[in-house]
Amino acid sequence: MSEEKSQRLNFIEKIIEEDLKTGKYGGRVHTRFPPEPNGYLHIGHAKSICLNFGLAEKYGGLCNLRFDDTNPMKEEAEYVESIIEDVRWLGFDWEDRLFYASDYFEQLYEYAVQLIKKGKAYVDDLSPEEIRKYRGTLTEPGKESPYRNRSVEENLELFERMRKGEFQEGEKVLRAKIDMASGNLNMRDPVMYRIIKAPHHRTGTKWCIYPTYDFAHPLSDSIERITHSICTLEFEDHRPLYDWFLDELGVYHPQQIEFARLNLSYTVLSKRKLTRLVDEGYVNGWDDPRMPTIAGLRRRGYTPEAIRTFCDRIGVAKSNSIVDISLLEHCVREDLNRRAPRVMAVLRPIKVVITNYPEGKVEELEAINNPEDPSMGTRMIPFSREIYIEEDDFREDPPKKYYRLAPGREVRLKHAYIIKCERVIKDEKTGKILELHCTYDPESKSGSTQTKRVKATLHWVSAPHALKAEVRLYDRLFLKPNPDDKKECPDFTDCINPDSLQILTDCRVEPSLKNASVGDRYQFLRLGYFCVDPDTKDGHLVFNRTVSLKDTWAKIEKKLQK
Ligand code: ATP
Ligand code: MG
C-alpha cells in the first residue's frame, strides 16, 4: 500500500487493512450495528451505522443489523420498527442478516453453564446494594462475596432454579469469577445474569433471567462470526472483559475496536435524555423536527445523502470532541441546493396592489426551477394586479443600507417587473399598514433587454392564485452549545430554548405547489429549504423549514483556511 493511501485511512481502516494483509480472519470483513431497542436512533447512531455498513461495503464484506434486546424493561416493538425503518432510509441493506440477541438466549444460557462448570461463574445472594458496596472503588480493591466459593454443583442447581423462576428479582445473580482486586472495575466479578420478571417483546414470559450487555455482546458477536466489533469509547475499559468471556469459553474471537462517539453542539444525544424530552412534553414526539433523531431529521427535511456526507466529513477518531451543528446544516444545504426546486413563498404576507396593471389581467411568467441544474426545467407562475410580498421587505422608514421596498423606492420582483412604492395604506385607527400601492414599469420585464438597475430583488406570490399554507420555523432546541455541561445547565432541560418552534399559519405559496406531497423538499427563495410535513392533508399545506440559507459553516471554513 502506498504511503499516501495509508495516510488517508482512518485508524479502523488501518487495522482492517493490516488484518486483511495478515489473513487474520481469512480475508473476511464482517461488522454489525447493534442498537438496543429502547429509543429511536439519533444522528450519533448514524455515525455508527455509516461506519459499520460503510466498512463492510468498502472491503467487500458484510454488516449485520442486530438488536441488542437483553433488557425487557425498557424495550419495545415500536423501537424495533423505527430502527429498521431508519437504517433502511439511510440507505443501508443487511439483506437476510437481521438478528436479535434474544435469539441467542438458549445458547447464552449454555455458555453460562459452561463457565459455572469451569469454576468461572457463581451464583451470588448479595443484594444489588451489597454488590455495589463490595465492588470497591478505583483506589480501593473490592471485597469477595461470601458466596463466591460455592461448589460447581450448588451453582449449577441454583442457576437452574433462577431460570425456573424460583427466586425473586434481586435475590440472586450469576457473576463471573474473575478478580475482586483488579485495577479494572469491570473485571471485579461482573454480573452475567439478573432476575427480571417482565415479559420480553420477543420471548414473552419464557425467560425470567436476562444476560447483561457485557456477557451477551461478545458472545453475540462470536456467534455471528463478526470480525471487527466496533463500539464507542466508553467500552474501552470493558474490552478486557469482552476478551475474557471469549477466551474462557474458547470460542471464535472478534476484535473489539473503540472510536469516539459523536457529540453535537446545541444538542443532546443520549437516549435517556431524548426519552425525557419526549415523555416530559418538551417536544411533540420522537419525530419532532427539532429532535436529533433520524426520524426527526427526516421530518425536518434532511436527506439520507446529507446525513451520510456529514458522517463522512466528521471522520473517525479516538478522542471525544463536539462537532459544530452548523456542519450538519451545511451538509443538508449543499445537498438541497443541488436537488431542491426553487419556488416562491411569502411567510408574513403584506398585500401590494399594482395600480397601473390592468384589473383581471393575468400573465404567465417563466421561472427556472434550479439554476444549479438546468435539466430541472422551468415552470410558469402567474402575475396579476394584486400580489403579496414579505412584510419584512418593506419599511416605511428605511434604515441605512436597507435597499428593499420603501416609499418612493423601486425594487425588482423576481421573474417579473420592477415596481415602485407610491402610497402606503393604513388603518386609520391603529396605524397598521394594510396594503401598499405600487406602479410597475411594463418595460422592465425579466429577461427583456432591460437597462434599469435596482438594488433589491424580492420574492412574491400572486394574491388570487397563491395557496394558503402553514409554515413551522425551528430554532435550536438548546440555548447553550453544550447542554450536557452540568455547570452551564444543572439539568439539561434548564437550557431548553423556549422559542425553538414558531408556527406561521397565514403564509402563501405559489400555485405550483398544489400537488406537493409529504416529504417533498423546496427552496423557498431567500427564505431557506422547506419540506412538506406529514400533517398536510385535505388541501391544508404544512411546511417545515429544514434550514435557512445563511451558511455559518461556510464562514467558519473560510476562516480556517486563512
Ligand atoms: P445512548 O448513549 O444514546 O443511549 P447507546 O449507546 O445506549 O446510546 P445503543 O442502541 O446501544 O445506544 O447504540 C448502538 C450503537 O450505536 C452502539 O454501537 C453505540 O456505540 C453506537 N452509538 C451510540 N451513540 C453514539 C454516538 N453518539 N456516536 C457514535 N456512535 C454511537
Ligand atoms: Mg448501549
Coordinates of C-alpha atoms and ligand atoms in Angstrom, one line a residue:
M1 CA 0.0 0.0 0.0
S2 CA 1.3 3.4 -0.8
E3 CA 2.3 5.8 1.9
E4 CA -0.2 8.4 0.6
K5 CA -3.1 6.0 0.6
S6 CA -2.5 4.7 4.1
Q7 CA -2.4 8.3 5.4
R8 CA -5.9 8.9 4.2
L9 CA -7.2 5.8 6.0
N10 CA -8.8 6.2 9.4
F11 CA -7.4 4.2 12.3
I12 CA -10.0 1.5 11.9
E13 CA -9.4 1.1 8.2
K14 CA -5.7 0.7 9.0
I15 CA -6.5 -2.1 11.4
I16 CA -8.7 -3.8 8.9
E17 CA -6.2 -3.5 6.1
E18 CA -3.5 -4.9 8.3
D19 CA -5.8 -7.8 9.2
L20 CA -6.6 -8.4 5.5
K21 CA -2.8 -8.5 4.8
T22 CA -2.1 -11.0 7.6
G23 CA -5.2 -13.0 6.8
K24 CA -6.3 -12.8 10.5
Y25 CA -9.9 -13.5 9.6
G26 CA -9.3 -15.3 6.4
G27 CA -9.7 -12.1 4.4
R28 CA -13.2 -11.5 5.8
V29 CA -14.7 -8.2 7.0
H30 CA -17.9 -8.6 8.9
T31 CA -19.3 -5.8 11.1
R32 CA -22.6 -5.3 12.8
F33 CA -24.7 -2.4 14.0
P34 CA -26.1 -3.4 17.4
P35 CA -28.8 -1.0 18.6
E36 CA -30.7 -1.5 21.9
P37 CA -34.4 -1.1 21.0
N38 CA -35.1 1.3 23.9
G39 CA -35.5 4.5 21.9
Y40 CA -35.3 6.0 18.4
L41 CA -32.0 6.2 16.5
H42 CA -30.2 9.6 16.6
I43 CA -27.5 11.2 14.5
G44 CA -24.9 9.6 16.7
H45 CA -26.2 6.2 15.7
A46 CA -26.0 7.4 12.1
K47 CA -22.3 7.8 12.6
S48 CA -22.0 4.2 13.8
I49 CA -24.3 2.9 11.1
C50 CA -22.3 4.7 8.3
L51 CA -19.1 3.4 9.8
N52 CA -20.1 -0.3 10.2
F53 CA -22.0 -0.6 6.9
G54 CA -19.5 1.7 5.2
L55 CA -16.5 -0.5 6.2
A56 CA -18.3 -3.7 5.0
E57 CA -19.1 -2.0 1.7
K58 CA -15.6 -0.7 1.2
Y59 CA -13.9 -4.0 1.9
G60 CA -16.5 -6.3 0.2
G61 CA -17.7 -7.6 3.5
L62 CA -21.0 -7.9 5.3
C63 CA -22.7 -5.9 8.0
N64 CA -25.5 -7.3 10.3
L65 CA -28.3 -5.5 11.9
R66 CA -28.6 -6.9 15.4
F67 CA -30.9 -5.8 18.1
D68 CA -29.3 -5.9 21.5
D69 CA -32.5 -6.8 23.2
T70 CA -31.3 -8.1 26.5
N71 CA -33.3 -5.8 28.9
P72 CA -37.0 -6.4 28.7
M73 CA -37.7 -3.4 31.0
K74 CA -37.2 -0.6 28.5
E75 CA -37.5 -2.3 25.2
E76 CA -40.5 -2.1 22.9
A77 CA -41.5 -3.4 19.4
E78 CA -42.2 0.2 18.4
Y79 CA -38.5 1.0 18.7
V80 CA -37.5 -2.1 16.7
E81 CA -39.8 -1.0 13.8
S82 CA -38.5 2.6 13.9
I83 CA -34.9 1.4 13.9
I84 CA -35.4 -0.9 10.9
E85 CA -37.1 1.9 9.0
D86 CA -34.3 4.4 9.8
V87 CA -31.4 2.2 8.9
R88 CA -33.1 1.4 5.6
W89 CA -33.9 5.0 5.0
L90 CA -30.2 5.9 5.5
G91 CA -29.6 3.6 2.5
F92 CA -28.1 0.5 4.1
D93 CA -29.0 -3.1 3.5
W94 CA -28.4 -6.0 5.9
E95 CA -30.0 -8.5 3.4
D96 CA -31.1 -11.5 5.4
R97 CA -28.9 -10.7 8.3
L98 CA -31.4 -9.2 10.8
F99 CA -30.6 -10.7 14.2
Y100 CA -31.7 -10.4 17.8
A101 CA -29.6 -11.1 20.8
S102 CA -32.7 -12.6 22.3
D103 CA -32.5 -15.4 19.6
Y104 CA -29.3 -16.5 21.4
F105 CA -30.8 -16.7 24.9
E106 CA -30.7 -20.5 25.0
Q107 CA -27.1 -20.6 23.6
L108 CA -26.0 -17.9 26.1
Y109 CA -27.5 -19.9 28.9
E110 CA -25.4 -22.9 27.8
Y111 CA -22.3 -20.7 27.7
A112 CA -23.1 -19.5 31.3
V113 CA -23.4 -23.2 32.4
Q114 CA -20.1 -23.9 30.8
L115 CA -18.4 -21.2 32.8
I116 CA -20.0 -22.4 36.0
K117 CA -18.7 -25.9 35.3
K118 CA -15.2 -24.4 34.7
G119 CA -15.4 -22.7 38.1
K120 CA -15.5 -19.3 36.4
A121 CA -19.0 -18.2 37.4
Y122 CA -21.1 -18.4 40.6
V123 CA -24.5 -17.6 41.9
D124 CA -24.4 -14.7 44.4
D125 CA -27.0 -13.9 47.0
L126 CA -25.8 -10.4 47.8
S127 CA -28.3 -7.7 47.2
P128 CA -27.7 -5.2 44.4
E129 CA -26.6 -2.6 47.0
E130 CA -24.3 -5.0 48.7
I131 CA -22.7 -5.9 45.4
R132 CA -22.1 -2.3 44.7
K133 CA -20.5 -1.8 48.1
Y134 CA -18.4 -4.9 47.8
R135 CA -17.1 -3.7 44.4
G136 CA -14.8 -1.1 45.9
T137 CA -13.6 2.0 44.1
L138 CA -10.8 3.0 41.7
T139 CA -8.5 3.4 44.7
E140 CA -9.8 0.6 46.9
P141 CA -9.9 -3.1 46.0
G142 CA -13.2 -4.9 46.1
K143 CA -14.2 -7.5 48.7
E144 CA -15.1 -11.1 47.8
S145 CA -18.7 -12.1 48.3
P146 CA -19.2 -14.8 50.9
Y147 CA -21.0 -16.8 48.2
R148 CA -18.0 -16.7 45.9
N149 CA -16.8 -20.1 46.7
R150 CA -19.9 -22.2 46.2
S151 CA -19.4 -25.6 44.7
V152 CA -19.9 -26.1 41.0
E153 CA -22.9 -28.4 41.8
E154 CA -24.6 -25.9 44.0
N155 CA -24.0 -23.1 41.4
L156 CA -25.5 -25.3 38.7
E157 CA -28.5 -26.1 40.8
L158 CA -29.1 -22.5 41.9
F159 CA -28.7 -21.1 38.3
E160 CA -31.2 -23.6 37.0
R161 CA -33.6 -22.7 39.8
M162 CA -33.1 -19.0 38.9
R163 CA -34.2 -19.8 35.4
K164 CA -37.2 -21.7 36.7
G165 CA -38.4 -18.6 38.4
E166 CA -37.9 -19.9 42.0
F167 CA -36.4 -16.6 43.2
Q168 CA -37.4 -13.0 43.4
E169 CA -35.8 -10.2 41.5
G170 CA -32.7 -9.0 43.2
E171 CA -32.5 -12.2 45.3
K172 CA -29.7 -13.8 43.2
V173 CA -27.5 -13.0 40.3
L174 CA -24.9 -15.0 38.3
R175 CA -21.5 -13.4 38.4
A176 CA -18.2 -14.1 36.5
K177 CA -15.5 -15.2 38.9
I178 CA -12.5 -13.0 37.9
D179 CA -10.7 -10.8 40.3
M180 CA -12.1 -8.6 43.0
A181 CA -8.8 -6.8 43.3
S182 CA -8.5 -6.0 39.6
G183 CA -7.5 -2.4 38.8
N184 CA -10.3 -2.5 36.2
L185 CA -13.7 -2.3 38.0
N186 CA -15.3 -4.2 35.1
M187 CA -13.2 -7.2 36.0
R188 CA -14.4 -7.4 39.6
D189 CA -16.7 -10.3 39.2
P190 CA -19.2 -8.6 36.9
V191 CA -22.8 -9.7 36.8
M192 CA -23.7 -12.0 33.9
Y193 CA -27.4 -12.7 34.6
R194 CA -30.1 -11.0 36.7
I195 CA -33.6 -12.0 37.5
I196 CA -36.2 -9.7 35.7
K197 CA -39.8 -10.8 35.9
A198 CA -41.0 -8.8 33.0
P199 CA -42.2 -10.1 29.6
H200 CA -39.8 -9.6 26.7
H201 CA -41.1 -8.2 23.4
R202 CA -39.9 -11.3 21.5
T203 CA -39.5 -14.2 24.0
G204 CA -42.6 -13.3 26.1
T205 CA -42.5 -14.9 29.5
K206 CA -40.2 -17.8 28.5
W207 CA -37.3 -16.2 30.5
C208 CA -37.1 -14.5 33.8
I209 CA -33.3 -14.3 33.9
Y210 CA -31.6 -12.0 31.4
P211 CA -28.0 -11.7 30.4
T212 CA -26.1 -8.4 30.8
Y213 CA -24.7 -6.5 27.9
D214 CA -21.1 -7.4 28.9
F215 CA -21.9 -11.1 28.7
A216 CA -24.3 -11.1 25.8
H217 CA -22.4 -8.8 23.5
P218 CA -19.1 -10.6 22.9
L219 CA -20.9 -13.9 22.5
S220 CA -23.4 -12.5 20.1
D221 CA -20.5 -11.1 18.0
S222 CA -18.9 -14.5 18.2
I223 CA -22.0 -16.4 17.2
E224 CA -22.4 -14.2 14.2
R225 CA -18.7 -14.5 13.4
I226 CA -18.1 -10.8 13.4
T227 CA -14.5 -9.8 12.6
H228 CA -14.4 -6.2 13.8
S229 CA -16.7 -5.3 16.7
I230 CA -16.8 -1.5 16.6
C231 CA -18.2 0.4 19.6
T232 CA -17.8 3.7 21.3
L233 CA -15.0 4.8 23.6
E234 CA -16.8 4.2 26.9
F235 CA -16.4 0.5 26.2
E236 CA -12.6 0.6 26.1
D237 CA -12.5 -0.5 29.8
H238 CA -14.9 -3.3 29.0
R239 CA -12.6 -4.8 26.4
P240 CA -10.6 -7.0 28.8
L241 CA -14.0 -8.5 29.9
Y242 CA -15.1 -8.9 26.3
D243 CA -11.9 -10.8 25.7
W244 CA -12.1 -12.8 28.9
F245 CA -15.5 -14.3 28.2
L246 CA -14.4 -15.4 24.7
D247 CA -11.1 -16.8 25.9
E248 CA -12.6 -18.7 28.8
L249 CA -15.1 -20.2 26.6
G250 CA -12.6 -20.9 23.9
V251 CA -14.9 -19.7 21.1
Y252 CA -14.4 -17.6 17.9
H253 CA -12.9 -14.3 18.9
P254 CA -13.7 -11.0 17.2
Q255 CA -11.7 -7.9 17.8
Q256 CA -13.4 -5.0 19.7
I257 CA -12.3 -1.6 18.4
E258 CA -13.4 1.7 20.1
F259 CA -14.0 5.0 18.4
A260 CA -15.1 8.4 19.7
R261 CA -18.9 8.9 19.8
L262 CA -20.4 11.9 18.1
N263 CA -21.3 14.9 20.2
L264 CA -23.1 17.7 18.5
S265 CA -23.3 21.3 19.7
Y266 CA -26.7 22.6 20.9
T267 CA -27.8 19.0 21.1
V268 CA -28.2 16.1 23.5
L269 CA -27.6 12.6 22.1
S270 CA -28.3 10.3 25.0
K271 CA -31.3 8.2 24.7
R272 CA -32.1 8.7 28.3
K273 CA -32.3 12.4 27.7
L274 CA -34.1 12.2 24.4
T275 CA -36.7 9.9 26.1
R276 CA -37.2 12.7 28.8
L277 CA -37.7 15.3 26.1
V278 CA -40.5 13.2 24.6
D279 CA -42.0 11.9 27.9
E280 CA -42.0 15.4 29.6
G281 CA -43.5 17.0 26.6
Y282 CA -40.7 19.4 25.6
V283 CA -41.2 18.2 22.0
N284 CA -44.0 16.6 20.1
G285 CA -42.7 13.0 19.9
W286 CA -39.6 11.2 18.7
D287 CA -40.0 12.6 15.2
D288 CA -40.4 16.2 16.2
P289 CA -38.3 18.1 13.6
R290 CA -36.3 19.6 16.5
M291 CA -35.1 16.2 17.6
P292 CA -31.7 14.9 16.6
T293 CA -33.3 11.6 15.8
I294 CA -33.2 10.2 12.3
A295 CA -37.0 10.3 12.3
G296 CA -36.9 14.0 13.4
L297 CA -34.2 14.9 10.8
R298 CA -36.2 13.1 8.1
R299 CA -39.4 15.0 9.0
R300 CA -37.3 18.2 9.2
G301 CA -36.4 17.7 5.5
Y302 CA -32.9 16.2 5.8
T303 CA -31.9 13.8 3.1
P304 CA -30.1 10.5 3.8
E305 CA -27.3 11.7 1.5
A306 CA -26.8 14.8 3.6
I307 CA -26.5 12.7 6.7
R308 CA -24.1 10.3 5.1
T309 CA -22.0 13.1 3.8
F310 CA -21.9 14.6 7.3
C311 CA -20.8 11.3 8.8
D312 CA -18.1 11.1 6.2
R313 CA -16.8 14.5 6.9
I314 CA -16.7 14.3 10.7
G315 CA -14.4 11.3 10.3
V316 CA -13.5 8.7 12.8
A317 CA -11.2 9.4 15.7
K318 CA -10.1 8.1 19.1
S319 CA -10.7 11.1 21.2
N320 CA -14.0 12.8 22.1
S321 CA -15.0 16.2 20.8
I322 CA -18.0 18.2 20.0
V323 CA -18.9 18.7 16.3
D324 CA -20.4 22.1 15.4
I325 CA -24.0 21.6 14.4
S326 CA -23.5 24.1 11.6
L327 CA -21.6 21.5 9.8
L328 CA -24.6 19.2 9.7
E329 CA -26.7 22.2 8.5
H330 CA -24.1 22.9 5.8
C331 CA -24.3 19.3 4.5
V332 CA -28.0 19.5 4.0
R333 CA -27.8 22.9 2.4
E334 CA -25.2 21.6 0.0
D335 CA -27.3 18.7 -1.0
L336 CA -30.6 20.6 -1.3
N337 CA -29.0 23.4 -3.2
R338 CA -28.5 20.9 -6.0
R339 CA -31.7 18.9 -5.8
A340 CA -34.5 21.1 -4.4
P341 CA -36.6 23.1 -6.9
R342 CA -36.8 26.8 -6.1
V343 CA -40.2 28.3 -5.6
M344 CA -41.6 31.4 -4.1
A345 CA -43.5 31.6 -0.8
V346 CA -44.3 34.5 1.4
L347 CA -44.3 33.7 5.1
R348 CA -45.6 37.0 6.5
P349 CA -47.7 38.5 3.7
I350 CA -48.4 42.1 3.0
K351 CA -50.6 43.0 0.1
V352 CA -49.3 45.1 -2.8
V353 CA -51.7 46.5 -5.4
I354 CA -50.1 47.4 -8.7
T355 CA -52.3 50.3 -9.6
N356 CA -51.3 50.6 -13.3
Y357 CA -51.7 46.9 -14.0
P358 CA -55.0 46.1 -15.7
E359 CA -57.6 44.6 -13.5
G360 CA -58.4 41.0 -14.4
K361 CA -55.2 40.5 -16.4
V362 CA -53.0 37.5 -15.6
E363 CA -49.6 36.9 -17.1
E364 CA -47.8 33.6 -17.0
L365 CA -44.1 34.2 -16.4
E366 CA -41.4 31.6 -16.9
A367 CA -39.3 30.7 -13.9
I368 CA -36.3 28.5 -13.8
N369 CA -36.6 25.6 -11.3
N370 CA -33.0 25.4 -10.3
P371 CA -30.2 27.4 -11.8
E372 CA -27.7 24.8 -10.4
D373 CA -29.3 22.2 -12.6
P374 CA -30.9 23.4 -15.9
S375 CA -32.2 19.9 -16.5
M376 CA -34.8 20.6 -13.8
G377 CA -36.5 22.8 -16.3
T378 CA -38.8 25.8 -15.9
R379 CA -42.4 26.4 -14.8
M380 CA -44.9 29.1 -15.3
I381 CA -46.0 31.4 -12.5
P382 CA -49.0 33.8 -12.6
F383 CA -48.6 37.5 -12.2
S384 CA -51.5 39.8 -11.5
R385 CA -52.5 43.2 -10.2
E386 CA -52.5 42.1 -6.6
I387 CA -49.6 40.3 -5.1
Y388 CA -48.1 39.5 -1.7
I389 CA -44.6 40.4 -0.6
E390 CA -42.9 39.7 2.7
E391 CA -43.8 42.2 5.5
D392 CA -40.1 42.4 6.2
D393 CA -39.3 43.6 2.7
F394 CA -41.0 46.9 3.3
R395 CA -40.0 49.7 5.6
E396 CA -41.8 52.9 5.9
D397 CA -38.7 54.4 7.4
P398 CA -35.8 52.5 5.9
P399 CA -32.6 52.4 8.0
K400 CA -29.3 52.9 6.3
K401 CA -28.3 50.1 3.9
Y402 CA -31.9 48.9 3.7
Y403 CA -32.3 48.6 0.0
R404 CA -35.7 46.9 -0.2
L405 CA -39.1 48.5 -0.7
A406 CA -39.8 51.9 0.9
P407 CA -42.0 54.8 -0.1
G408 CA -40.7 56.2 -3.5
R409 CA -38.3 53.3 -3.9
E410 CA -38.0 50.7 -6.7
V411 CA -37.3 47.0 -6.4
R412 CA -37.5 44.1 -8.8
L413 CA -39.9 41.3 -8.4
K414 CA -38.2 38.0 -9.1
H415 CA -39.0 36.7 -12.6
A416 CA -41.3 39.7 -13.1
Y417 CA -41.2 43.5 -13.2
I418 CA -39.7 46.5 -11.3
I419 CA -42.3 48.1 -9.1
K420 CA -42.2 51.5 -7.3
C421 CA -44.0 52.2 -4.0
E422 CA -46.3 55.1 -4.4
R423 CA -48.6 55.0 -1.4
V424 CA -48.9 53.3 2.0
I425 CA -52.5 52.5 3.0
K426 CA -53.0 52.3 6.8
D427 CA -55.8 51.5 9.2
E428 CA -57.0 54.9 10.3
K429 CA -57.4 53.9 13.9
T430 CA -54.5 51.6 14.6
G431 CA -52.0 52.9 12.1
K432 CA -51.3 49.3 10.9
I433 CA -50.2 49.0 7.3
L434 CA -53.0 47.4 5.3
E435 CA -51.5 47.4 1.8
L436 CA -49.0 49.1 -0.4
H437 CA -49.9 50.8 -3.7
C438 CA -47.3 50.5 -6.3
T439 CA -46.8 51.0 -10.0
Y440 CA -44.9 48.7 -12.3
D441 CA -42.7 49.5 -15.3
P442 CA -44.1 47.5 -18.2
E443 CA -40.7 47.8 -20.0
S444 CA -38.8 46.1 -17.1
K445 CA -40.0 42.5 -17.5
S446 CA -37.3 39.9 -16.5
G447 CA -35.5 38.6 -19.5
S448 CA -36.2 41.6 -21.7
T449 CA -33.4 43.8 -22.6
Q450 CA -34.0 46.0 -19.6
T451 CA -31.4 48.6 -18.6
K452 CA -32.7 49.8 -15.4
R453 CA -30.9 48.6 -12.3
V454 CA -32.3 48.3 -8.8
K455 CA -30.7 47.3 -5.6
A456 CA -33.0 44.6 -4.4
T457 CA -35.0 41.7 -5.8
L458 CA -37.9 40.4 -3.8
H459 CA -39.9 37.2 -3.9
W460 CA -43.6 37.5 -4.1
V461 CA -46.8 35.5 -5.0
S462 CA -49.9 36.5 -6.9
A463 CA -52.6 37.1 -4.4
P464 CA -55.6 35.5 -6.1
H465 CA -53.6 32.5 -7.2
A466 CA -51.5 31.8 -4.1
L467 CA -52.2 28.8 -1.8
K468 CA -52.5 29.2 1.9
A469 CA -50.0 27.3 4.0
E470 CA -48.8 26.8 7.5
V471 CA -45.1 27.1 8.0
R472 CA -43.2 25.9 11.0
L473 CA -39.8 27.5 11.7
Y474 CA -37.3 25.9 14.0
D475 CA -34.5 27.2 16.1
R476 CA -32.0 25.2 18.1
L477 CA -33.6 23.2 20.9
F478 CA -31.0 24.3 23.4
L479 CA -29.6 27.7 24.2
K480 CA -26.1 26.6 25.2
P481 CA -23.6 24.9 23.0
N482 CA -23.1 22.1 25.5
P483 CA -26.3 21.2 27.3
D484 CA -24.6 18.2 28.8
D485 CA -22.3 20.5 30.8
K486 CA -23.6 20.5 34.4
K487 CA -22.1 23.9 35.1
E488 CA -23.9 25.6 32.3
C489 CA -27.1 23.5 32.6
P490 CA -27.6 21.9 36.0
D491 CA -30.3 19.8 34.4
F492 CA -30.1 19.7 30.6
T493 CA -33.8 20.8 30.4
D494 CA -32.8 24.1 32.1
C495 CA -31.2 25.1 28.8
I496 CA -34.1 24.4 26.6
N497 CA -34.8 27.2 24.1
P498 CA -38.4 28.3 24.8
D499 CA -38.7 29.7 21.3
S500 CA -37.5 26.7 19.3
L501 CA -40.7 26.4 17.4
Q502 CA -42.6 29.3 15.6
I503 CA -45.7 28.4 13.8
L504 CA -46.9 30.8 11.0
T505 CA -50.4 30.0 9.9
D506 CA -51.1 32.6 7.3
C507 CA -48.4 32.0 4.7
R508 CA -48.9 32.0 0.9
V509 CA -47.1 29.8 -1.6
E510 CA -47.1 29.8 -5.3
P511 CA -49.8 27.7 -7.0
S512 CA -47.3 25.2 -8.5
L513 CA -47.1 23.6 -5.0
K514 CA -50.8 22.5 -5.3
N515 CA -49.8 18.9 -5.7
A516 CA -46.8 18.9 -3.3
S517 CA -46.7 15.7 -1.3
V518 CA -45.4 14.8 2.1
G519 CA -41.6 14.8 2.1
D520 CA -41.2 17.0 -1.0
R521 CA -38.4 19.5 -0.5
Y522 CA -38.1 23.0 -1.9
Q523 CA -36.0 26.1 -1.6
F524 CA -38.3 29.0 -0.9
L525 CA -36.4 31.8 -2.5
R526 CA -34.5 33.9 0.1
L527 CA -36.0 32.0 3.0
G528 CA -34.4 28.6 3.1
Y529 CA -35.2 25.0 2.5
F530 CA -38.6 23.6 3.3
C531 CA -40.2 20.3 3.3
V532 CA -43.8 19.1 3.3
D533 CA -44.9 17.9 6.7
P534 CA -47.0 14.7 7.2
D535 CA -49.6 16.9 8.9
T536 CA -50.5 18.1 5.4
K537 CA -54.0 16.9 4.4
D538 CA -57.2 17.9 2.6
G539 CA -55.6 20.8 0.9
H540 CA -54.1 22.1 4.2
L541 CA -50.4 22.5 3.4
V542 CA -47.9 22.4 6.2
F543 CA -44.1 23.0 5.7
N544 CA -41.2 22.6 8.0
R545 CA -38.1 24.8 7.5
T546 CA -35.2 22.4 7.2
V547 CA -32.6 25.2 7.4
S548 CA -32.3 28.9 6.5
L549 CA -29.9 29.9 3.7
K550 CA -27.4 31.5 5.9
D551 CA -24.4 29.2 6.0
T552 CA -22.4 29.8 9.1
W553 CA -20.2 26.7 8.5
A554 CA -19.0 28.1 5.2
K555 CA -17.8 31.2 7.1
I556 CA -16.1 29.1 9.7
E557 CA -14.4 27.1 6.9
K558 CA -13.2 30.2 5.2
K559 CA -11.7 31.5 8.4
L560 CA -9.9 28.1 9.0
Q561 CA -8.4 28.3 5.5
K562 CA -6.9 31.7 6.1
Ligands
ATP1 P1 -27.2 6.4 24.1 O1 -25.9 6.7 24.7 O2 -27.7 7.4 23.2 O3 -28.2 5.9 25.0 P2 -26.4 3.8 23.3 O4 -25.0 3.6 23.2 O5 -27.0 3.3 24.6 O6 -26.8 5.2 23.0 P3 -27.2 1.7 21.5 O7 -28.5 1.4 21.0 O8 -26.6 0.7 22.5 O9 -27.3 3.1 22.2 O10 -26.2 2.0 20.4 C1 -26.0 1.3 19.2 C2 -24.7 1.5 18.6 O11 -24.5 2.9 18.3 C3 -23.6 1.2 19.6 O12 -22.5 0.6 18.9 C4 -23.1 2.6 20.1 O13 -21.8 2.6 20.5 C5 -23.4 3.5 18.9 N1 -23.6 4.9 19.3 C6 -24.5 5.3 20.2 N2 -24.4 6.6 20.4 C7 -23.4 7.1 19.5 C8 -22.9 8.3 19.2 N3 -23.3 9.4 19.9 N4 -21.9 8.4 18.3 C9 -21.5 7.3 17.7 N5 -22.0 6.0 17.9 C10 -22.9 5.9 18.8
MG2 MG -25.7 1.0 24.5

